[in-house]
């Protein structure tokens, strides 16, 4: 399994309601239905370095599934080859809310090395 953690920095003037409404709209438009994506969660910090900031956790069934969507680690796909629904999420809903380009956010993708299930 691969897990990607994306950290979002909202632009000045963007509210929590604005961001959460974008998530709701994306879900209603089925924009997160990606092959190999098994689940996702959006989180809002309550303590620590990211209080009131948003993070998403994206879980993929395998590295092969993740690479099919985004390309290999050493040769990522260009944005023009991202799934259409992901481009819609980033360009129409997410980009207007962030302080930076969605492709420039801070993120880390992890290979799961221990799974209690």
PDB file of N, CA and C in Angstrom, residues 26-107:
ATOM      1  N   UNK A  26     -16.372  18.449  -4.636  1.00  0.00           N
ATOM      2  CA  UNK A  26     -15.571  17.428  -5.324  1.00  0.00           C
ATOM      3  C   UNK A  26     -16.155  16.041  -5.100  1.00  0.00           C
ATOM      4  N   UNK A  27     -16.564  15.780  -3.875  1.00  0.00           N
ATOM      5  CA  UNK A  27     -17.160  14.471  -3.583  1.00  0.00           C
ATOM      6  C   UNK A  27     -18.475  14.287  -4.327  1.00  0.00           C
ATOM      7  N   UNK A  28     -19.285  15.323  -4.392  1.00  0.00           N
ATOM      8  CA  UNK A  28     -20.572  15.216  -5.085  1.00  0.00           C
ATOM      9  C   UNK A  28     -20.371  15.027  -6.593  1.00  0.00           C
ATOM     10  N   UNK A  29     -19.250  15.491  -7.105  1.00  0.00           N
ATOM     11  CA  UNK A  29     -18.936  15.328  -8.540  1.00  0.00           C
ATOM     12  C   UNK A  29     -18.094  14.077  -8.798  1.00  0.00           C
ATOM     13  N   UNK A  30     -17.845  13.310  -7.746  1.00  0.00           N
ATOM     14  CA  UNK A  30     -17.115  12.045  -7.850  1.00  0.00           C
ATOM     15  C   UNK A  30     -15.677  12.241  -8.364  1.00  0.00           C
ATOM     16  N   UNK A  31     -15.060  13.346  -7.988  1.00  0.00           N
ATOM     17  CA  UNK A  31     -13.727  13.658  -8.502  1.00  0.00           C
ATOM     18  C   UNK A  31     -12.623  12.828  -7.859  1.00  0.00           C
ATOM     19  N   UNK A  32     -12.916  12.174  -6.750  1.00  0.00           N
ATOM     20  CA  UNK A  32     -11.895  11.371  -6.077  1.00  0.00           C
ATOM     21  C   UNK A  32     -12.018   9.879  -6.388  1.00  0.00           C
ATOM     22  N   UNK A  33     -12.813   9.544  -7.373  1.00  0.00           N
ATOM     23  CA  UNK A  33     -12.934   8.140  -7.799  1.00  0.00           C
ATOM     24  C   UNK A  33     -11.819   7.845  -8.799  1.00  0.00           C
ATOM     25  N   UNK A  34     -10.678   7.481  -8.249  1.00  0.00           N
ATOM     26  CA  UNK A  34      -9.498   7.208  -9.068  1.00  0.00           C
ATOM     27  C   UNK A  34      -9.171   5.722  -8.992  1.00  0.00           C
ATOM     28  N   UNK A  35      -8.758   5.122 -10.091  1.00  0.00           N
ATOM     29  CA  UNK A  35      -8.387   3.709 -10.042  1.00  0.00           C
ATOM     30  C   UNK A  35      -7.252   3.479  -9.047  1.00  0.00           C
ATOM     31  N   UNK A  36      -7.432   2.518  -8.165  1.00  0.00           N
ATOM     32  CA  UNK A  36      -6.390   2.183  -7.200  1.00  0.00           C
ATOM     33  C   UNK A  36      -6.415   2.996  -5.923  1.00  0.00           C
ATOM     34  N   UNK A  37      -7.190   4.089  -5.879  1.00  0.00           N
ATOM     35  CA  UNK A  37      -7.333   4.868  -4.648  1.00  0.00           C
ATOM     36  C   UNK A  37      -8.372   4.162  -3.785  1.00  0.00           C
ATOM     37  N   UNK A  38      -7.951   3.639  -2.646  1.00  0.00           N
ATOM     38  CA  UNK A  38      -8.867   2.851  -1.817  1.00  0.00           C
ATOM     39  C   UNK A  38      -9.621   3.691  -0.794  1.00  0.00           C
ATOM     40  N   UNK A  39      -9.012   4.791  -0.347  1.00  0.00           N
ATOM     41  CA  UNK A  39      -9.695   5.676   0.589  1.00  0.00           C
ATOM     42  C   UNK A  39      -8.933   6.991   0.703  1.00  0.00           C
ATOM     43  N   UNK A  40      -9.598   7.959   1.282  1.00  0.00           N
ATOM     44  CA  UNK A  40      -8.966   9.259   1.543  1.00  0.00           C
ATOM     45  C   UNK A  40      -9.664   9.892   2.729  1.00  0.00           C
ATOM     46  N   UNK A  41      -8.963  10.825   3.353  1.00  0.00           N
ATOM     47  CA  UNK A  41      -9.517  11.607   4.453  1.00  0.00           C
ATOM     48  C   UNK A  41      -8.932  13.000   4.385  1.00  0.00           C
ATOM     49  N   UNK A  42      -9.758  13.992   4.689  1.00  0.00           N
ATOM     50  CA  UNK A  42      -9.286  15.352   4.878  1.00  0.00           C
ATOM     51  C   UNK A  42      -9.290  15.630   6.368  1.00  0.00           C
ATOM     52  N   UNK A  43      -8.228  16.247   6.847  1.00  0.00           N
ATOM     53  CA  UNK A  43      -8.051  16.497   8.274  1.00  0.00           C
ATOM     54  C   UNK A  43      -7.802  17.982   8.511  1.00  0.00           C
ATOM     55  N   UNK A  44      -8.253  18.446   9.675  1.00  0.00           N
ATOM     56  CA  UNK A  44      -7.975  19.825  10.099  1.00  0.00           C
ATOM     57  C   UNK A  44      -7.271  19.760  11.438  1.00  0.00           C
ATOM     58  N   UNK A  45      -6.088  20.381  11.512  1.00  0.00           N
ATOM     59  CA  UNK A  45      -5.268  20.310  12.712  1.00  0.00           C
ATOM     60  C   UNK A  45      -5.941  20.921  13.924  1.00  0.00           C
ATOM     61  N   UNK A  46      -5.769  20.227  15.059  1.00  0.00           N
ATOM     62  CA  UNK A  46      -6.309  20.746  16.324  1.00  0.00           C
ATOM     63  C   UNK A  46      -5.216  21.010  17.357  1.00  0.00           C
ATOM     64  N   UNK A  47      -4.000  20.481  17.111  1.00  0.00           N
ATOM     65  CA  UNK A  47      -2.887  20.712  18.018  1.00  0.00           C
ATOM     66  C   UNK A  47      -1.595  20.511  17.241  1.00  0.00           C
ATOM     67  N   UNK A  48      -0.542  21.190  17.657  1.00  0.00           N
ATOM     68  CA  UNK A  48       0.757  21.023  17.021  1.00  0.00           C
ATOM     69  C   UNK A  48       1.038  22.092  15.983  1.00  0.00           C
ATOM     70  N   UNK A  49       1.913  21.764  15.044  1.00  0.00           N
ATOM     71  CA  UNK A  49       2.382  22.731  14.047  1.00  0.00           C
ATOM     72  C   UNK A  49       1.334  23.138  13.019  1.00  0.00           C
ATOM     73  N   UNK A  50       0.275  22.341  12.854  1.00  0.00           N
ATOM     74  CA  UNK A  50      -0.684  22.609  11.781  1.00  0.00           C
ATOM     75  C   UNK A  50      -2.095  22.900  12.311  1.00  0.00           C
ATOM     76  N   UNK A  51      -2.177  23.616  13.425  1.00  0.00           N
ATOM     77  CA  UNK A  51      -3.480  23.982  13.974  1.00  0.00           C
ATOM     78  C   UNK A  51      -4.269  24.767  12.928  1.00  0.00           C
ATOM     79  N   UNK A  52      -5.517  24.335  12.707  1.00  0.00           N
ATOM     80  CA  UNK A  52      -6.446  24.963  11.756  1.00  0.00           C
ATOM     81  C   UNK A  52      -5.960  24.911  10.313  1.00  0.00           C
ATOM     82  N   UNK A  53      -5.008  24.054  10.034  1.00  0.00           N
ATOM     83  CA  UNK A  53      -4.551  23.848   8.660  1.00  0.00           C
ATOM     84  C   UNK A  53      -5.017  22.475   8.203  1.00  0.00           C
ATOM     85  N   UNK A  54      -5.098  22.322   6.894  1.00  0.00           N
ATOM     86  CA  UNK A  54      -5.657  21.097   6.323  1.00  0.00           C
ATOM     87  C   UNK A  54      -4.589  20.182   5.755  1.00  0.00           C
ATOM     88  N   UNK A  55      -4.880  18.900   5.878  1.00  0.00           N
ATOM     89  CA  UNK A  55      -4.056  17.827   5.339  1.00  0.00           C
ATOM     90  C   UNK A  55      -5.008  16.796   4.749  1.00  0.00           C
ATOM     91  N   UNK A  56      -4.560  16.105   3.719  1.00  0.00           N
ATOM     92  CA  UNK A  56      -5.323  14.974   3.188  1.00  0.00           C
ATOM     93  C   UNK A  56      -4.440  13.738   3.217  1.00  0.00           C
ATOM     94  N   UNK A  57      -5.067  12.616   3.498  1.00  0.00           N
ATOM     95  CA  UNK A  57      -4.391  11.324   3.454  1.00  0.00           C
ATOM     96  C   UNK A  57      -5.044  10.524   2.338  1.00  0.00           C
ATOM     97  N   UNK A  58      -4.240  10.110   1.380  1.00  0.00           N
ATOM     98  CA  UNK A  58      -4.708   9.351   0.220  1.00  0.00           C
ATOM     99  C   UNK A  58      -4.093   7.954   0.286  1.00  0.00           C
ATOM    100  N   UNK A  59      -4.925   6.921   0.265  1.00  0.00           N
ATOM    101  CA  UNK A  59      -4.448   5.539   0.349  1.00  0.00           C
ATOM    102  C   UNK A  59      -4.658   4.830  -0.988  1.00  0.00           C
ATOM    103  N   UNK A  60      -3.591   4.225  -1.485  1.00  0.00           N
ATOM    104  CA  UNK A  60      -3.619   3.505  -2.760  1.00  0.00           C
ATOM    105  C   UNK A  60      -3.369   2.029  -2.515  1.00  0.00           C
ATOM    106  N   UNK A  61      -4.018   1.181  -3.290  1.00  0.00           N
ATOM    107  CA  UNK A  61      -3.928  -0.263  -3.067  1.00  0.00           C
ATOM    108  C   UNK A  61      -2.529  -0.819  -3.252  1.00  0.00           C
ATOM    109  N   UNK A  62      -1.725  -0.173  -4.082  1.00  0.00           N
ATOM    110  CA  UNK A  62      -0.377  -0.688  -4.349  1.00  0.00           C
ATOM    111  C   UNK A  62       0.476   0.405  -4.972  1.00  0.00           C
ATOM    112  N   UNK A  63       1.757   0.148  -4.977  1.00  0.00           N
ATOM    113  CA  UNK A  63       2.666   1.076  -5.652  1.00  0.00           C
ATOM    114  C   UNK A  63       2.383   1.107  -7.149  1.00  0.00           C
ATOM    115  N   UNK A  64       2.065  -0.048  -7.717  1.00  0.00           N
ATOM    116  CA  UNK A  64       1.751  -0.106  -9.155  1.00  0.00           C
ATOM    117  C   UNK A  64       0.537   0.776  -9.478  1.00  0.00           C
ATOM    118  N   UNK A  65      -0.483   0.724  -8.631  1.00  0.00           N
ATOM    119  CA  UNK A  65      -1.667   1.556  -8.852  1.00  0.00           C
ATOM    120  C   UNK A  65      -1.323   3.038  -8.725  1.00  0.00           C
ATOM    121  N   UNK A  66      -0.510   3.372  -7.719  1.00  0.00           N
ATOM    122  CA  UNK A  66      -0.094   4.764  -7.522  1.00  0.00           C
ATOM    123  C   UNK A  66       0.719   5.252  -8.725  1.00  0.00           C
ATOM    124  N   UNK A  67       1.653   4.417  -9.198  1.00  0.00           N
ATOM    125  CA  UNK A  67       2.478   4.802 -10.345  1.00  0.00           C
ATOM    126  C   UNK A  67       1.662   4.909 -11.629  1.00  0.00           C
ATOM    127  N   UNK A  68       0.618   4.123 -11.750  1.00  0.00           N
ATOM    128  CA  UNK A  68      -0.253   4.217 -12.927  1.00  0.00           C
ATOM    129  C   UNK A  68      -0.902   5.598 -13.004  1.00  0.00           C
ATOM    130  N   UNK A  69      -1.240   6.145 -11.850  1.00  0.00           N
ATOM    131  CA  UNK A  69      -1.863   7.472 -11.799  1.00  0.00           C
ATOM    132  C   UNK A  69      -0.854   8.611 -11.937  1.00  0.00           C
ATOM    133  N   UNK A  70       0.281   8.494 -11.258  1.00  0.00           N
ATOM    134  CA  UNK A  70       1.188   9.641 -11.104  1.00  0.00           C
ATOM    135  C   UNK A  70       2.564   9.427 -11.731  1.00  0.00           C
ATOM    136  N   UNK A  71       2.849   8.220 -12.183  1.00  0.00           N
ATOM    137  CA  UNK A  71       4.153   7.923 -12.764  1.00  0.00           C
ATOM    138  C   UNK A  71       5.126   7.437 -11.710  1.00  0.00           C
ATOM    139  N   UNK A  72       6.255   6.884 -12.160  1.00  0.00           N
ATOM    140  CA  UNK A  72       7.260   6.398 -11.212  1.00  0.00           C
ATOM    141  C   UNK A  72       7.888   7.545 -10.416  1.00  0.00           C
ATOM    142  N   UNK A  73       8.439   7.201  -9.279  1.00  0.00           N
ATOM    143  CA  UNK A  73       9.052   8.194  -8.390  1.00  0.00           C
ATOM    144  C   UNK A  73      10.081   9.035  -9.130  1.00  0.00           C
ATOM    145  N   UNK A  74      10.902   8.400  -9.941  1.00  0.00           N
ATOM    146  CA  UNK A  74      11.981   9.124 -10.621  1.00  0.00           C
ATOM    147  C   UNK A  74      11.577   9.709 -11.975  1.00  0.00           C
ATOM    148  N   UNK A  75      10.319   9.529 -12.374  1.00  0.00           N
ATOM    149  CA  UNK A  75       9.851  10.059 -13.658  1.00  0.00           C
ATOM    150  C   UNK A  75       8.344  10.338 -13.590  1.00  0.00           C
ATOM    151  N   UNK A  76       7.933  11.306 -12.736  1.00  0.00           N
ATOM    152  CA  UNK A  76       6.502  11.565 -12.577  1.00  0.00           C
ATOM    153  C   UNK A  76       5.850  12.046 -13.871  1.00  0.00           C
ATOM    154  N   UNK A  77       4.567  11.738 -14.008  1.00  0.00           N
ATOM    155  CA  UNK A  77       3.818  12.183 -15.168  1.00  0.00           C
ATOM    156  C   UNK A  77       3.637  13.699 -15.138  1.00  0.00           C
ATOM    157  N   UNK A  78       3.574  14.330 -16.294  1.00  0.00           N
ATOM    158  CA  UNK A  78       3.230  15.759 -16.310  1.00  0.00           C
ATOM    159  C   UNK A  78       1.757  15.928 -15.946  1.00  0.00           C
ATOM    160  N   UNK A  79       1.421  17.087 -15.450  1.00  0.00           N
ATOM    161  CA  UNK A  79       0.047  17.358 -15.033  1.00  0.00           C
ATOM    162  C   UNK A  79      -0.954  17.074 -16.140  1.00  0.00           C
ATOM    163  N   UNK A  80      -0.579  17.305 -17.376  1.00  0.00           N
ATOM    164  CA  UNK A  80      -1.490  17.069 -18.495  1.00  0.00           C
ATOM    165  C   UNK A  80      -1.909  15.605 -18.616  1.00  0.00           C
ATOM    166  N   UNK A  81      -1.171  14.705 -17.955  1.00  0.00           N
ATOM    167  CA  UNK A  81      -1.503  13.280 -18.003  1.00  0.00           C
ATOM    168  C   UNK A  81      -2.164  12.778 -16.717  1.00  0.00           C
ATOM    169  N   UNK A  82      -2.423  13.677 -15.775  1.00  0.00           N
ATOM    170  CA  UNK A  82      -3.166  13.292 -14.580  1.00  0.00           C
ATOM    171  C   UNK A  82      -4.584  12.894 -15.003  1.00  0.00           C
ATOM    172  N   UNK A  83      -5.267  12.096 -14.202  1.00  0.00           N
ATOM    173  CA  UNK A  83      -6.667  11.786 -14.507  1.00  0.00           C
ATOM    174  C   UNK A  83      -7.492  13.070 -14.613  1.00  0.00           C
ATOM    175  N   UNK A  84      -8.447  13.069 -15.531  1.00  0.00           N
ATOM    176  CA  UNK A  84      -9.249  14.262 -15.790  1.00  0.00           C
ATOM    177  C   UNK A  84      -9.940  14.783 -14.531  1.00  0.00           C
ATOM    178  N   UNK A  85     -10.479  13.872 -13.722  1.00  0.00           N
ATOM    179  CA  UNK A  85     -11.190  14.338 -12.533  1.00  0.00           C
ATOM    180  C   UNK A  85     -10.234  14.966 -11.512  1.00  0.00           C
ATOM    181  N   UNK A  86      -8.977  14.497 -11.483  1.00  0.00           N
ATOM    182  CA  UNK A  86      -7.999  15.114 -10.587  1.00  0.00           C
ATOM    183  C   UNK A  86      -7.622  16.515 -11.077  1.00  0.00           C
ATOM    184  N   UNK A  87      -7.507  16.670 -12.370  1.00  0.00           N
ATOM    185  CA  UNK A  87      -7.224  17.995 -12.914  1.00  0.00           C
ATOM    186  C   UNK A  87      -8.359  18.961 -12.578  1.00  0.00           C
ATOM    187  N   UNK A  88      -9.601  18.474 -12.651  1.00  0.00           N
ATOM    188  CA  UNK A  88     -10.745  19.314 -12.288  1.00  0.00           C
ATOM    189  C   UNK A  88     -10.669  19.716 -10.822  1.00  0.00           C
ATOM    190  N   UNK A  89     -10.376  18.746  -9.949  1.00  0.00           N
ATOM    191  CA  UNK A  89     -10.224  19.038  -8.522  1.00  0.00           C
ATOM    192  C   UNK A  89      -9.164  20.108  -8.307  1.00  0.00           C
ATOM    193  N   UNK A  90      -7.985  19.908  -8.888  1.00  0.00           N
ATOM    194  CA  UNK A  90      -6.894  20.857  -8.665  1.00  0.00           C
ATOM    195  C   UNK A  90      -7.148  22.219  -9.287  1.00  0.00           C
ATOM    196  N   UNK A  91      -7.589  22.247 -10.534  1.00  0.00           N
ATOM    197  CA  UNK A  91      -7.688  23.511 -11.274  1.00  0.00           C
ATOM    198  C   UNK A  91      -8.924  24.325 -10.914  1.00  0.00           C
ATOM    199  N   UNK A  92     -10.066  23.671 -10.829  1.00  0.00           N
ATOM    200  CA  UNK A  92     -11.316  24.401 -10.611  1.00  0.00           C
ATOM    201  C   UNK A  92     -11.627  24.647  -9.139  1.00  0.00           C
ATOM    202  N   UNK A  93     -11.378  23.649  -8.300  1.00  0.00           N
ATOM    203  CA  UNK A  93     -11.821  23.756  -6.911  1.00  0.00           C
ATOM    204  C   UNK A  93     -10.706  24.092  -5.932  1.00  0.00           C
ATOM    205  N   UNK A  94      -9.551  23.464  -6.081  1.00  0.00           N
ATOM    206  CA  UNK A  94      -8.482  23.626  -5.105  1.00  0.00           C
ATOM    207  C   UNK A  94      -7.621  24.867  -5.353  1.00  0.00           C
ATOM    208  N   UNK A  95      -7.181  25.070  -6.571  1.00  0.00           N
ATOM    209  CA  UNK A  95      -6.244  26.161  -6.877  1.00  0.00           C
ATOM    210  C   UNK A  95      -6.717  27.536  -6.394  1.00  0.00           C
ATOM    211  N   UNK A  96      -7.985  27.892  -6.572  1.00  0.00           N
ATOM    212  CA  UNK A  96      -8.414  29.219  -6.110  1.00  0.00           C
ATOM    213  C   UNK A  96      -8.335  29.410  -4.595  1.00  0.00           C
ATOM    214  N   UNK A  97      -8.196  28.306  -3.851  1.00  0.00           N
ATOM    215  CA  UNK A  97      -8.215  28.398  -2.393  1.00  0.00           C
ATOM    216  C   UNK A  97      -6.834  28.373  -1.754  1.00  0.00           C
ATOM    217  N   UNK A  98      -5.828  27.969  -2.511  1.00  0.00           N
ATOM    218  CA  UNK A  98      -4.499  27.771  -1.939  1.00  0.00           C
ATOM    219  C   UNK A  98      -3.587  28.970  -2.151  1.00  0.00           C
ATOM    220  N   UNK A  99      -2.587  29.052  -1.296  1.00  0.00           N
ATOM    221  CA  UNK A  99      -1.599  30.129  -1.409  1.00  0.00           C
ATOM    222  C   UNK A  99      -0.549  29.806  -2.468  1.00  0.00           C
ATOM    223  N   UNK A 100      -0.584  28.584  -3.010  1.00  0.00           N
ATOM    224  CA  UNK A 100       0.378  28.171  -4.039  1.00  0.00           C
ATOM    225  C   UNK A 100      -0.316  27.256  -5.031  1.00  0.00           C
ATOM    226  N   UNK A 101       0.360  26.959  -6.111  1.00  0.00           N
ATOM    227  CA  UNK A 101      -0.135  26.031  -7.108  1.00  0.00           C
ATOM    228  C   UNK A 101      -0.331  24.657  -6.465  1.00  0.00           C
ATOM    229  N   UNK A 102      -1.456  23.976  -6.724  1.00  0.00           N
ATOM    230  CA  UNK A 102      -1.661  22.655  -6.119  1.00  0.00           C
ATOM    231  C   UNK A 102      -0.532  21.659  -6.391  1.00  0.00           C
ATOM    232  N   UNK A 103       0.149  21.785  -7.516  1.00  0.00           N
ATOM    233  CA  UNK A 103       1.264  20.875  -7.806  1.00  0.00           C
ATOM    234  C   UNK A 103       2.525  21.208  -7.017  1.00  0.00           C
ATOM    235  N   UNK A 104       2.515  22.327  -6.301  1.00  0.00           N
ATOM    236  CA  UNK A 104       3.682  22.730  -5.522  1.00  0.00           C
ATOM    237  C   UNK A 104       3.477  22.577  -4.018  1.00  0.00           C
ATOM    238  N   UNK A 105       2.386  21.937  -3.608  1.00  0.00           N
ATOM    239  CA  UNK A 105       2.151  21.769  -2.177  1.00  0.00           C
ATOM    240  C   UNK A 105       3.199  20.839  -1.572  1.00  0.00           C
ATOM    241  N   UNK A 106       3.327  20.922  -0.269  1.00  0.00           N
ATOM    242  CA  UNK A 106       4.198  20.000   0.456  1.00  0.00           C
ATOM    243  C   UNK A 106       3.457  18.675   0.605  1.00  0.00           C
ATOM    244  N   UNK A 107       4.119  17.590   0.200  1.00  0.00           N
ATOM    245  CA  UNK A 107       3.511  16.273   0.356  1.00  0.00           C
ATOM    246  C   UNK A 107       4.611  15.241   0.505  1.00  0.00           C
TER     247      UNK A 107
END
